[in-house]
Amino acid sequence: MADDDDKSAGRGAALARKALERLLARAENAAAKGPAQTDRAGRSVTLPLSEKSFPEYLRLQRHADKAVCNASLQLAELDGAISVEWDHRAGERAHVQRILLRDGAGLARHLGIEPRWDVVALAKRQFEPHVAAHPVLAHVLEAWRKGNLLRGTRPGEVASWLDSIQVMQYCASRRGDDIAIRRLSASLFRDSKRIEAIWPALDALVQGDATMVQSEMEELFSELGLVKFPPTLLVAGNVAVSYGDETVRASRPYVGFAPSVIRSAHVDPGSGQRLLTVENLTTFHEMAVQRPDDAIVIYTGGMPSPSWKRAYVVFLKALAPTAALHHWGDIDLGGFRIASHIAKCCEQEGRSLRLHGMRANAVLPGTVTRRELVPSARREILRICERWGWGDEAGALGALAVEQEAMDPCWPE
């Protein structure tokens, strides 16, 4: 008999707590709009114990279970956290019609739960020193106020964002260098894989916008100079490179260099009339074999790292002012983001970059494998094209992405 009483007490108390927690959740949502006790329209926060809102209460089979549940709700009422409305047709305090919030903070204390508004307020204080430099943190707080996840972080999970800022600050201090990602992660956080775990938040901070399409992880790390191993810059062309303490010619079909060691370059007269960068390795090999004497081809290795971009500028400085600069990559967001980084290198040297092979309407339907281009990615591609004056590519953009490897190799006219 005692066991049955214990079970009833347990069931009844657990159900009352569930109802109170649901009321607190409603209060947290209301607090995102106004005072914790009301929503934006000033309506009180309530929870009807009805078939629609809380059917578990109506399905209690045992009188003892219901009595314990009712008693537990009355304790919260005595604590000043809620008010209980009774259905008087069922008898004296026999059936609860609904519970009403009286004190959101009091309800949270009664339950021993830190309410979301306190969690977000603490996060706001922790973010305060960084919001000016990283306005995206304001959007993080707004999402958390509503109880939403942002870039995989729940309300109050500030560590992912603060650690990401620490990574960005370190990378900025080593701009142009390649940084061993797991060594840095172990040094900063005593966890060699911490940076890889927080990359969605890191990406939002780097992009400056948490709503933009998330980068690929490897693209993000390359952009910051974070590498698992030092990159190799592959070059095909009639060019001599000052490499460390010696001069190395880029013999056919191509030569690989550590970009951080490249000091300068000398292009043979008449051979540096055009420079083509290529996103994907398969296409680079094909273009290197087919290379005309007046062309230089460089493999980007996906998203170019800071050391790659520094080496690329070395080649730009070696070219004649009239040399044509082209880039060929995937017709997708990643491909246009890569092109944008290279275009910025050119702009800093007073030059302009043109795209090659990235007009979607020039690819015959059915000849390559395509995939859907989500609307948000399409919008960002159009923004990039507008930024760099790539009007033809913007006008040709459709609803499908095209991988570079699926297209036949060809040279810019």
Coordinates of C-alpha atoms in Angstrom, one line a residue:
M1 CA 0.0 0.0 0.0
A2 CA 2.8 2.3 0.9
D3 CA 4.4 1.6 -2.5
D4 CA 1.2 2.6 -4.3
D5 CA 1.1 5.9 -2.3
D6 CA 4.7 6.6 -3.1
K7 CA 4.0 6.0 -6.8
S8 CA 0.9 8.3 -6.7
A9 CA 2.9 11.0 -5.0
G10 CA 5.6 10.7 -7.6
R11 CA 3.2 10.7 -10.5
G12 CA 1.2 13.7 -9.2
A13 CA 4.2 15.8 -8.3
A14 CA 6.0 15.1 -11.6
L15 CA 2.9 16.1 -13.5
A16 CA 2.5 19.3 -11.5
R17 CA 6.1 20.2 -12.2
K18 CA 5.6 19.5 -15.9
A19 CA 2.7 22.0 -16.0
L20 CA 4.7 24.6 -14.1
E21 CA 7.7 24.2 -16.4
R22 CA 5.4 24.6 -19.4
L23 CA 4.0 27.8 -17.9
L24 CA 7.5 29.1 -17.3
A25 CA 8.3 28.4 -21.0
R26 CA 5.3 30.5 -22.0
A27 CA 6.5 33.2 -19.6
E28 CA 10.0 33.1 -21.2
N29 CA 8.5 33.5 -24.6
A30 CA 6.3 36.4 -23.4
A31 CA 9.4 38.0 -21.8
A32 CA 11.0 38.1 -25.2
K33 CA 8.2 40.5 -26.2
G34 CA 7.4 42.4 -22.9
P35 CA 7.2 41.9 -19.2
A36 CA 7.6 38.4 -18.0
Q37 CA 4.0 38.2 -16.8
T38 CA 2.4 39.3 -20.1
D39 CA 2.8 39.0 -23.8
R40 CA 3.2 42.0 -26.2
A41 CA -0.6 42.6 -26.1
G42 CA -0.6 42.7 -22.3
R43 CA -2.4 39.4 -21.9
S44 CA -1.6 37.4 -18.9
V45 CA 0.5 34.2 -19.3
T46 CA -1.7 31.2 -18.5
L47 CA -1.8 27.5 -19.0
P48 CA -5.3 25.9 -19.3
L49 CA -5.2 22.3 -18.1
S50 CA -7.4 21.3 -21.0
E51 CA -7.4 18.6 -23.7
K52 CA -5.7 21.1 -26.1
S53 CA -3.1 22.6 -23.8
F54 CA -2.3 20.0 -21.2
P55 CA -4.2 16.7 -21.8
E56 CA -2.0 14.8 -19.3
Y57 CA -3.9 16.3 -16.4
L58 CA -7.3 15.1 -17.8
R59 CA -6.0 11.6 -18.2
L60 CA -5.0 11.0 -14.6
Q61 CA -6.9 7.8 -13.7
R62 CA -6.3 7.8 -9.9
H63 CA -7.8 10.2 -7.5
A64 CA -4.7 10.1 -5.4
D65 CA -2.5 11.1 -8.3
K66 CA -4.7 14.1 -9.0
A67 CA -4.8 15.1 -5.4
V68 CA -1.0 15.2 -5.2
C69 CA -0.8 17.2 -8.5
N70 CA -3.3 19.7 -7.2
A71 CA -1.5 20.0 -3.9
S72 CA 1.8 20.6 -5.6
L73 CA 0.2 23.4 -7.7
Q74 CA -1.1 25.0 -4.5
L75 CA 2.4 25.0 -3.0
A76 CA 3.5 27.1 -6.0
E77 CA 0.5 29.4 -5.4
L78 CA 1.4 29.8 -1.7
D79 CA 4.9 30.7 -2.9
G80 CA 3.4 33.6 -4.8
A81 CA 4.5 32.2 -8.2
I82 CA 1.1 31.4 -9.7
S83 CA -2.7 31.5 -9.2
V84 CA -4.8 28.5 -9.5
E85 CA -8.3 28.7 -11.1
W86 CA -10.6 25.9 -10.0
D87 CA -13.5 24.3 -11.8
H88 CA -16.1 24.7 -9.0
R89 CA -18.5 22.3 -10.7
A90 CA -16.2 19.5 -9.8
G91 CA -16.3 20.3 -6.1
E92 CA -14.0 22.2 -3.7
R93 CA -10.5 22.3 -5.2
A94 CA -10.9 19.0 -6.9
H95 CA -10.2 20.0 -10.5
V96 CA -7.8 22.7 -11.8
Q97 CA -9.2 24.7 -14.7
R98 CA -6.0 26.7 -15.4
I99 CA -2.9 28.2 -13.8
L100 CA -2.0 31.8 -14.2
L101 CA 1.5 33.4 -13.8
R102 CA 1.8 35.9 -11.0
D103 CA 5.6 36.2 -10.7
G104 CA 7.9 34.8 -13.4
A105 CA 11.1 35.1 -11.4
G106 CA 9.3 33.5 -8.4
L107 CA 8.1 30.6 -10.6
A108 CA 11.7 30.1 -11.8
R109 CA 12.9 30.1 -8.2
H110 CA 10.2 27.7 -7.1
L111 CA 11.3 25.3 -9.8
G112 CA 15.0 25.8 -9.3
I113 CA 15.4 26.8 -12.9
E114 CA 17.4 29.8 -14.3
P115 CA 14.9 31.5 -16.5
R116 CA 15.8 32.4 -20.1
W117 CA 15.6 36.1 -19.5
D118 CA 18.3 35.8 -16.8
V119 CA 20.4 33.5 -19.1
V120 CA 20.2 36.0 -21.9
A121 CA 20.9 39.0 -19.6
L122 CA 24.1 37.3 -18.4
A123 CA 25.1 36.5 -22.0
K124 CA 24.5 40.2 -22.9
R125 CA 26.9 41.3 -20.2
Q126 CA 29.5 38.7 -21.3
F127 CA 29.1 39.9 -25.0
E128 CA 29.2 43.6 -24.1
P129 CA 32.9 44.1 -24.7
H130 CA 32.7 42.5 -28.1
V131 CA 29.4 43.7 -29.7
A132 CA 30.9 46.9 -31.3
A133 CA 33.5 44.8 -33.2
H134 CA 31.1 41.9 -33.8
P135 CA 27.5 43.2 -34.3
V136 CA 26.3 39.7 -35.1
L137 CA 26.3 39.0 -31.4
A138 CA 23.2 41.3 -31.1
H139 CA 21.4 38.9 -33.5
V140 CA 22.6 35.9 -31.4
L141 CA 21.0 37.5 -28.3
E142 CA 17.8 38.2 -30.1
A143 CA 17.5 34.6 -31.2
W144 CA 18.2 33.4 -27.7
R145 CA 15.5 35.7 -26.2
K146 CA 13.0 33.8 -28.4
G147 CA 14.4 30.5 -27.3
N148 CA 15.9 29.7 -30.7
L149 CA 19.2 28.1 -31.5
L150 CA 21.7 30.0 -33.6
R151 CA 24.5 28.3 -35.4
G152 CA 24.0 25.3 -33.1
T153 CA 24.2 27.3 -29.9
R154 CA 21.5 27.3 -27.3
P155 CA 20.6 30.3 -25.1
G156 CA 23.5 31.0 -22.8
E157 CA 26.1 29.0 -24.7
V158 CA 28.4 31.9 -24.9
A159 CA 31.6 29.9 -24.8
S160 CA 31.4 29.0 -28.5
W161 CA 31.2 32.7 -29.4
L162 CA 33.8 34.0 -27.0
D163 CA 36.2 31.2 -28.0
S164 CA 35.6 32.0 -31.7
I165 CA 36.4 35.7 -31.1
Q166 CA 39.7 34.5 -29.5
V167 CA 40.5 32.5 -32.6
M168 CA 39.8 35.4 -34.9
Q169 CA 42.0 37.7 -32.8
Y170 CA 44.9 35.3 -32.9
C171 CA 44.5 34.8 -36.7
A172 CA 44.4 38.6 -37.2
S173 CA 47.7 38.9 -35.3
R174 CA 49.2 36.3 -37.7
R175 CA 47.7 37.6 -40.9
G176 CA 49.3 36.1 -43.9
D177 CA 50.7 33.1 -42.0
D178 CA 49.5 29.5 -42.1
I179 CA 48.5 28.4 -38.6
A180 CA 48.4 24.7 -37.6
I181 CA 44.7 24.4 -36.5
R182 CA 45.0 21.7 -34.0
R183 CA 48.2 23.0 -32.4
L184 CA 46.5 26.4 -32.0
S185 CA 43.3 24.8 -30.6
A186 CA 45.4 22.8 -28.0
S187 CA 47.3 26.0 -27.1
L188 CA 44.2 28.2 -26.7
F189 CA 41.7 25.7 -25.2
R190 CA 43.7 22.6 -24.2
D191 CA 41.5 20.7 -26.7
S192 CA 43.0 20.0 -30.1
K193 CA 39.6 19.8 -31.7
R194 CA 37.8 22.7 -30.0
I195 CA 38.1 25.0 -33.0
E196 CA 36.6 22.4 -35.3
A197 CA 33.7 22.0 -32.9
I198 CA 32.8 25.7 -32.8
W199 CA 33.3 26.5 -36.5
P200 CA 29.6 27.4 -37.2
A201 CA 29.8 30.3 -34.7
L202 CA 33.3 31.2 -36.0
D203 CA 31.9 31.3 -39.5
A204 CA 29.1 33.7 -38.5
L205 CA 31.6 36.0 -36.9
V206 CA 33.9 36.0 -39.9
Q207 CA 30.9 36.6 -42.3
G208 CA 29.6 39.2 -40.0
D209 CA 26.1 37.8 -40.5
A210 CA 24.5 34.8 -38.9
T211 CA 21.8 34.6 -41.5
M212 CA 24.1 34.1 -44.5
V213 CA 24.6 30.7 -46.0
Q214 CA 27.1 28.8 -43.9
S215 CA 30.5 28.3 -45.4
E216 CA 32.1 24.9 -45.8
M217 CA 34.3 24.2 -42.8
E218 CA 37.5 23.8 -44.9
E219 CA 36.7 27.1 -46.8
L220 CA 36.4 29.0 -43.5
F221 CA 39.6 27.6 -42.1
S222 CA 41.5 28.4 -45.3
E223 CA 40.2 32.0 -45.2
L224 CA 41.6 32.4 -41.7
G225 CA 44.9 30.7 -42.4
L226 CA 44.0 27.7 -40.3
V227 CA 45.5 24.5 -41.8
K228 CA 45.9 20.9 -40.8
F229 CA 49.1 20.9 -42.9
P230 CA 50.8 23.6 -44.9
P231 CA 49.3 24.2 -48.4
T232 CA 51.1 23.7 -51.6
L233 CA 50.8 26.3 -54.4
L234 CA 50.9 24.6 -57.8
V235 CA 52.1 26.8 -60.7
A236 CA 52.3 26.1 -64.4
G237 CA 53.9 28.7 -66.6
N238 CA 57.1 30.2 -68.0
V239 CA 58.1 31.8 -64.7
A240 CA 61.1 31.8 -62.3
V241 CA 60.4 32.0 -58.6
S242 CA 62.7 33.3 -55.9
Y243 CA 62.1 30.6 -53.5
G244 CA 63.9 30.8 -50.2
D245 CA 67.6 31.3 -51.1
E246 CA 67.4 30.0 -54.7
T247 CA 65.6 30.6 -58.0
V248 CA 63.3 27.8 -59.2
R249 CA 61.8 27.6 -62.7
A250 CA 58.3 26.3 -63.0
S251 CA 59.1 23.5 -65.5
R252 CA 56.3 21.6 -67.3
P253 CA 53.7 20.5 -66.4
Y254 CA 53.8 22.3 -63.1
V255 CA 55.8 22.9 -59.9
G256 CA 54.6 23.0 -56.3
F257 CA 55.8 25.7 -53.8
A258 CA 55.2 26.4 -50.2
P259 CA 53.6 29.8 -50.6
S260 CA 55.1 31.2 -47.4
V261 CA 58.6 30.8 -48.8
I262 CA 58.0 32.6 -52.2
R263 CA 59.8 35.9 -52.3
S264 CA 59.4 37.2 -55.8
A265 CA 58.7 36.0 -59.4
H266 CA 60.1 36.8 -62.8
V267 CA 57.9 36.2 -65.9
D268 CA 59.7 35.5 -69.2
P269 CA 59.1 38.3 -71.8
G270 CA 55.9 37.6 -73.8
S271 CA 54.8 34.7 -71.6
G272 CA 52.8 36.5 -68.9
Q273 CA 50.0 37.8 -71.0
R274 CA 47.3 36.0 -68.9
L275 CA 47.0 34.5 -65.5
L276 CA 44.3 31.9 -64.8
T277 CA 43.5 30.7 -61.3
V278 CA 41.6 27.4 -61.0
E279 CA 39.6 26.2 -58.1
N280 CA 39.7 22.4 -58.5
L281 CA 42.7 20.0 -58.8
T282 CA 41.4 17.9 -61.7
T283 CA 40.8 21.0 -63.8
F284 CA 44.2 22.4 -62.9
H285 CA 46.0 19.3 -64.1
E286 CA 44.1 19.4 -67.4
M287 CA 44.8 23.1 -67.9
A288 CA 48.4 22.8 -67.0
V289 CA 48.9 20.1 -69.7
Q290 CA 47.1 22.3 -72.3
R291 CA 48.7 25.5 -71.2
P292 CA 49.7 28.0 -74.0
D293 CA 53.1 29.5 -73.8
D294 CA 51.7 33.0 -72.9
A295 CA 49.7 31.7 -69.9
I296 CA 50.3 31.0 -66.2
V297 CA 47.9 28.7 -64.3
I298 CA 47.7 28.6 -60.5
Y299 CA 45.7 26.2 -58.4
T300 CA 43.8 27.8 -55.5
G301 CA 43.3 24.6 -53.5
G302 CA 39.7 25.6 -52.8
M303 CA 39.4 28.7 -50.7
P304 CA 42.7 30.5 -50.8
S305 CA 44.6 30.8 -47.5
P306 CA 46.3 34.0 -46.4
S307 CA 49.7 32.7 -47.4
W308 CA 48.3 31.7 -50.8
K309 CA 46.9 35.2 -51.4
R310 CA 50.2 36.7 -50.4
A311 CA 52.0 34.5 -52.9
Y312 CA 49.4 35.3 -55.6
V313 CA 50.1 39.0 -55.2
V314 CA 53.8 38.3 -55.8
F315 CA 52.8 36.9 -59.2
L316 CA 50.5 39.9 -59.9
K317 CA 53.5 42.2 -59.3
A318 CA 55.5 40.2 -61.8
L319 CA 53.0 40.6 -64.6
A320 CA 52.7 43.4 -67.2
P321 CA 49.9 45.9 -66.4
T322 CA 48.1 44.7 -69.5
A323 CA 48.0 41.1 -68.5
A324 CA 44.5 39.5 -68.3
L325 CA 43.5 38.0 -65.0
H326 CA 40.9 35.3 -64.9
H327 CA 39.4 32.8 -62.4
W328 CA 37.6 29.6 -63.1
G329 CA 35.7 27.8 -60.3
D330 CA 32.4 26.1 -59.5
I331 CA 29.2 27.8 -60.3
D332 CA 28.0 27.8 -56.7
L333 CA 28.3 29.9 -53.6
G334 CA 31.7 28.5 -52.6
G335 CA 33.0 29.1 -56.1
F336 CA 31.9 32.8 -56.1
R337 CA 33.2 33.3 -52.6
I338 CA 36.6 32.1 -53.7
A339 CA 36.5 34.3 -56.7
S340 CA 35.6 37.3 -54.5
H341 CA 38.7 36.8 -52.4
I342 CA 40.9 36.7 -55.4
A343 CA 39.2 39.7 -56.8
K344 CA 40.0 41.6 -53.6
C345 CA 43.7 40.7 -54.1
C346 CA 43.6 42.1 -57.6
E347 CA 41.8 45.3 -56.5
Q348 CA 44.5 46.0 -53.9
E349 CA 47.0 45.9 -56.7
G350 CA 45.0 48.2 -58.9
R351 CA 43.8 45.4 -61.2
S352 CA 40.5 43.7 -61.9
L353 CA 39.6 40.1 -62.1
R354 CA 37.4 38.5 -64.8
L355 CA 35.6 35.2 -64.5
H356 CA 36.0 32.3 -66.9
G357 CA 33.6 29.4 -67.4
M358 CA 31.2 30.6 -64.7
R359 CA 28.2 31.6 -66.8
A360 CA 25.6 28.9 -66.1
N361 CA 23.7 29.5 -69.3
A362 CA 26.8 28.6 -71.3
V363 CA 26.7 25.0 -69.9
L364 CA 24.5 22.8 -72.1
P365 CA 21.6 21.2 -70.2
G366 CA 22.0 17.5 -69.5
T367 CA 25.8 17.5 -70.1
V368 CA 26.8 17.9 -66.5
T369 CA 25.6 16.9 -63.1
R370 CA 23.8 19.8 -61.4
R371 CA 22.3 20.4 -58.0
E372 CA 19.8 22.8 -56.6
L373 CA 21.0 26.3 -55.7
V374 CA 19.1 27.3 -52.6
P375 CA 17.6 30.8 -52.8
S376 CA 19.8 32.3 -50.0
A377 CA 22.9 31.1 -51.8
R378 CA 21.7 32.5 -55.0
R379 CA 21.1 35.9 -53.4
E380 CA 24.6 36.0 -52.0
I381 CA 26.1 35.1 -55.4
L382 CA 24.2 38.0 -57.0
R383 CA 25.5 40.3 -54.2
I384 CA 29.1 39.1 -54.9
C385 CA 28.6 39.7 -58.7
E386 CA 27.3 43.1 -58.1
R387 CA 30.2 44.0 -55.9
W388 CA 32.8 43.0 -58.6
G389 CA 30.9 44.0 -61.7
W390 CA 30.4 40.5 -62.9
G391 CA 27.1 41.3 -64.6
D392 CA 27.2 38.6 -67.3
E393 CA 27.7 35.9 -64.6
A394 CA 24.8 37.3 -62.6
G395 CA 22.5 37.4 -65.6
A396 CA 23.3 33.8 -66.5
L397 CA 22.8 32.5 -63.0
G398 CA 19.9 30.0 -62.8
A399 CA 18.5 27.8 -60.0
L400 CA 21.2 25.1 -60.4
A401 CA 24.8 24.8 -59.3
V402 CA 27.4 23.3 -61.6
E403 CA 30.7 21.7 -60.5
Q404 CA 33.8 22.7 -62.4
E405 CA 35.1 19.2 -62.8
A406 CA 32.0 18.3 -64.8
M407 CA 32.8 20.9 -67.4
D408 CA 35.2 20.4 -70.3
P409 CA 38.5 22.3 -69.9
C410 CA 38.8 25.4 -72.1
W411 CA 40.9 28.6 -72.1
P412 CA 39.6 32.2 -71.9
E413 CA 39.3 33.8 -75.3

